[in-house]
Short mmCIF file of C-alpha atoms in Angstrom, two decimals:
data_model
loop_
_atom_site.label_atom_id
_atom_site.label_comp_id
_atom_site.label_asym_id
_atom_site.label_seq_id
_atom_site.Cartn_x
_atom_site.Cartn_y
_atom_site.Cartn_z
CA MET A 1 10.26 -28.79 -30.86
CA GLY A 2 12.11 -28.73 -27.55
CA LEU A 3 10.35 -26.89 -24.72
CA ALA A 4 7.12 -26.13 -26.56
CA THR A 5 4.00 -28.18 -25.94
CA ALA A 6 1.69 -26.57 -28.50
CA THR A 7 1.80 -25.09 -31.98
CA ILE A 8 0.28 -21.96 -33.46
CA ALA A 9 0.77 -21.97 -37.22
CA ASN A 10 -0.91 -18.73 -38.30
CA ALA A 11 -3.16 -15.83 -37.34
CA GLU A 12 -6.27 -18.01 -37.72
CA ASP A 13 -4.87 -20.42 -35.11
CA TYR A 14 -4.40 -17.48 -32.72
CA ARG A 15 -7.98 -16.32 -33.32
CA GLN A 16 -9.30 -19.82 -32.72
CA VAL A 17 -7.40 -20.28 -29.45
CA LEU A 18 -8.29 -16.81 -28.18
CA SER A 19 -11.98 -17.29 -28.95
CA SER A 20 -12.23 -19.67 -25.99
CA SER A 21 -14.61 -18.65 -23.22
CA ARG A 22 -11.97 -19.87 -20.78
CA PRO A 23 -8.88 -17.86 -19.77
CA VAL A 24 -5.99 -18.47 -22.20
CA PHE A 25 -2.41 -18.47 -20.91
CA LEU A 26 0.32 -18.39 -23.57
CA LEU A 27 3.92 -18.86 -22.47
CA PHE A 28 6.36 -17.96 -25.25
CA VAL A 29 9.78 -19.61 -24.95
CA SER A 30 12.99 -20.18 -26.85
CA ALA A 31 15.21 -23.26 -26.82
CA ARG A 32 18.26 -20.99 -26.38
CA CYS A 33 16.85 -19.27 -23.30
CA PRO A 34 18.15 -20.54 -19.93
CA ALA A 35 15.28 -18.91 -18.03
CA CYS A 36 12.79 -20.69 -20.30
CA SER A 37 14.13 -24.10 -19.36
CA GLN A 38 13.22 -23.29 -15.75
CA ALA A 39 9.93 -21.50 -16.51
CA VAL A 40 8.37 -24.29 -18.57
CA PRO A 41 8.33 -27.03 -15.90
CA LEU A 42 6.94 -24.61 -13.30
CA PHE A 43 4.27 -23.30 -15.67
CA GLU A 44 3.24 -26.83 -16.69
CA ARG A 45 3.18 -28.11 -13.10
CA VAL A 46 0.86 -25.32 -11.96
CA ALA A 47 -1.24 -25.45 -15.15
CA ALA A 48 -1.99 -29.13 -14.47
CA ASN A 49 -3.96 -28.00 -11.40
CA TYR A 50 -6.13 -25.62 -13.42
CA PRO A 51 -7.87 -27.51 -16.25
CA GLU A 52 -10.33 -24.63 -16.61
CA VAL A 53 -7.49 -22.51 -18.05
CA VAL A 54 -6.25 -23.06 -21.61
CA SER A 55 -2.46 -23.22 -21.13
CA MET A 56 0.00 -23.36 -24.01
CA VAL A 57 3.79 -23.27 -24.20
CA LEU A 58 4.86 -21.89 -27.59
CA ASP A 59 8.31 -21.92 -29.20
CA CYS A 60 8.98 -18.49 -30.73
CA GLU A 61 10.92 -20.10 -33.58
CA ASN A 62 7.87 -22.09 -34.70
CA THR A 63 5.15 -19.59 -33.88
CA PRO A 64 4.14 -16.48 -35.84
CA ARG A 65 5.49 -13.33 -34.24
CA HIS A 66 3.27 -11.83 -31.56
CA PRO A 67 3.59 -8.04 -31.10
CA GLU A 68 3.67 -8.31 -27.29
CA VAL A 69 6.59 -10.77 -27.28
CA LYS A 70 9.93 -8.96 -27.30
CA GLY A 71 11.92 -11.58 -25.39
CA THR A 72 11.55 -14.91 -23.69
CA PRO A 73 10.02 -16.13 -21.55
CA THR A 74 6.92 -13.98 -22.05
CA TRP A 75 3.57 -14.93 -20.51
CA LEU A 76 0.41 -13.48 -22.05
CA ILE A 77 -3.00 -13.85 -20.44
CA TYR A 78 -6.20 -13.45 -22.44
CA LEU A 79 -9.79 -13.40 -21.28
CA ASN A 80 -12.63 -13.36 -23.82
CA GLY A 81 -10.10 -12.69 -26.58
CA GLU A 82 -8.70 -9.59 -24.85
CA LEU A 83 -5.13 -9.30 -23.56
CA LYS A 84 -5.39 -8.81 -19.79
CA GLU A 85 -1.79 -9.16 -18.65
CA ALA A 86 1.68 -9.57 -20.12
CA PHE A 87 4.70 -10.65 -18.09
CA LYS A 88 8.32 -10.69 -19.20
CA GLY A 89 9.59 -13.64 -17.24
CA LEU A 90 7.99 -15.16 -14.17
CA GLY A 91 9.36 -12.80 -11.57
CA ALA A 92 12.25 -13.15 -9.14
CA PRO A 93 13.50 -16.74 -8.79
CA GLU A 94 12.67 -16.94 -5.08
CA GLY A 95 9.05 -15.96 -5.66
CA GLN A 96 8.28 -17.61 -9.00
CA ASP A 97 6.33 -20.57 -7.63
CA GLN A 98 3.99 -18.32 -5.67
CA PHE A 99 3.67 -15.79 -8.51
CA VAL A 100 2.65 -18.47 -11.03
CA GLU A 101 0.25 -20.14 -8.57
CA ASP A 102 -1.34 -16.81 -7.61
CA THR A 103 -1.76 -15.79 -11.25
CA PHE A 104 -3.46 -19.04 -12.23
CA ALA A 105 -5.72 -18.88 -9.16
CA ARG A 106 -6.76 -15.31 -10.00
CA TYR A 107 -8.16 -16.40 -13.38
CA ALA A 108 -9.54 -19.83 -12.45
CA ARG A 109 -13.31 -20.00 -12.16
#
């Protein structure tokens, strides 16, 4: 599976994940994407500090198409099943660490 750490097999899997009462962070990646290979370790490192957030890294090749994902990496944030934010990439390289940390902190309870 490469970079991915989770699997979504169908629309029902999406519904089940998004039905969580916790914030849900979905990072869509591709094995052929150089930016993804840098985004995944950062995302996972920060996510480890926020167990109250459901965090998933999904390989676009093995995940049903999501209408908000038009390239990789794409980060989608859901709260109570509703899309709150969508990011193409994780920002400028020099500010990525802070951007990811700030975003997780904003949604952590």
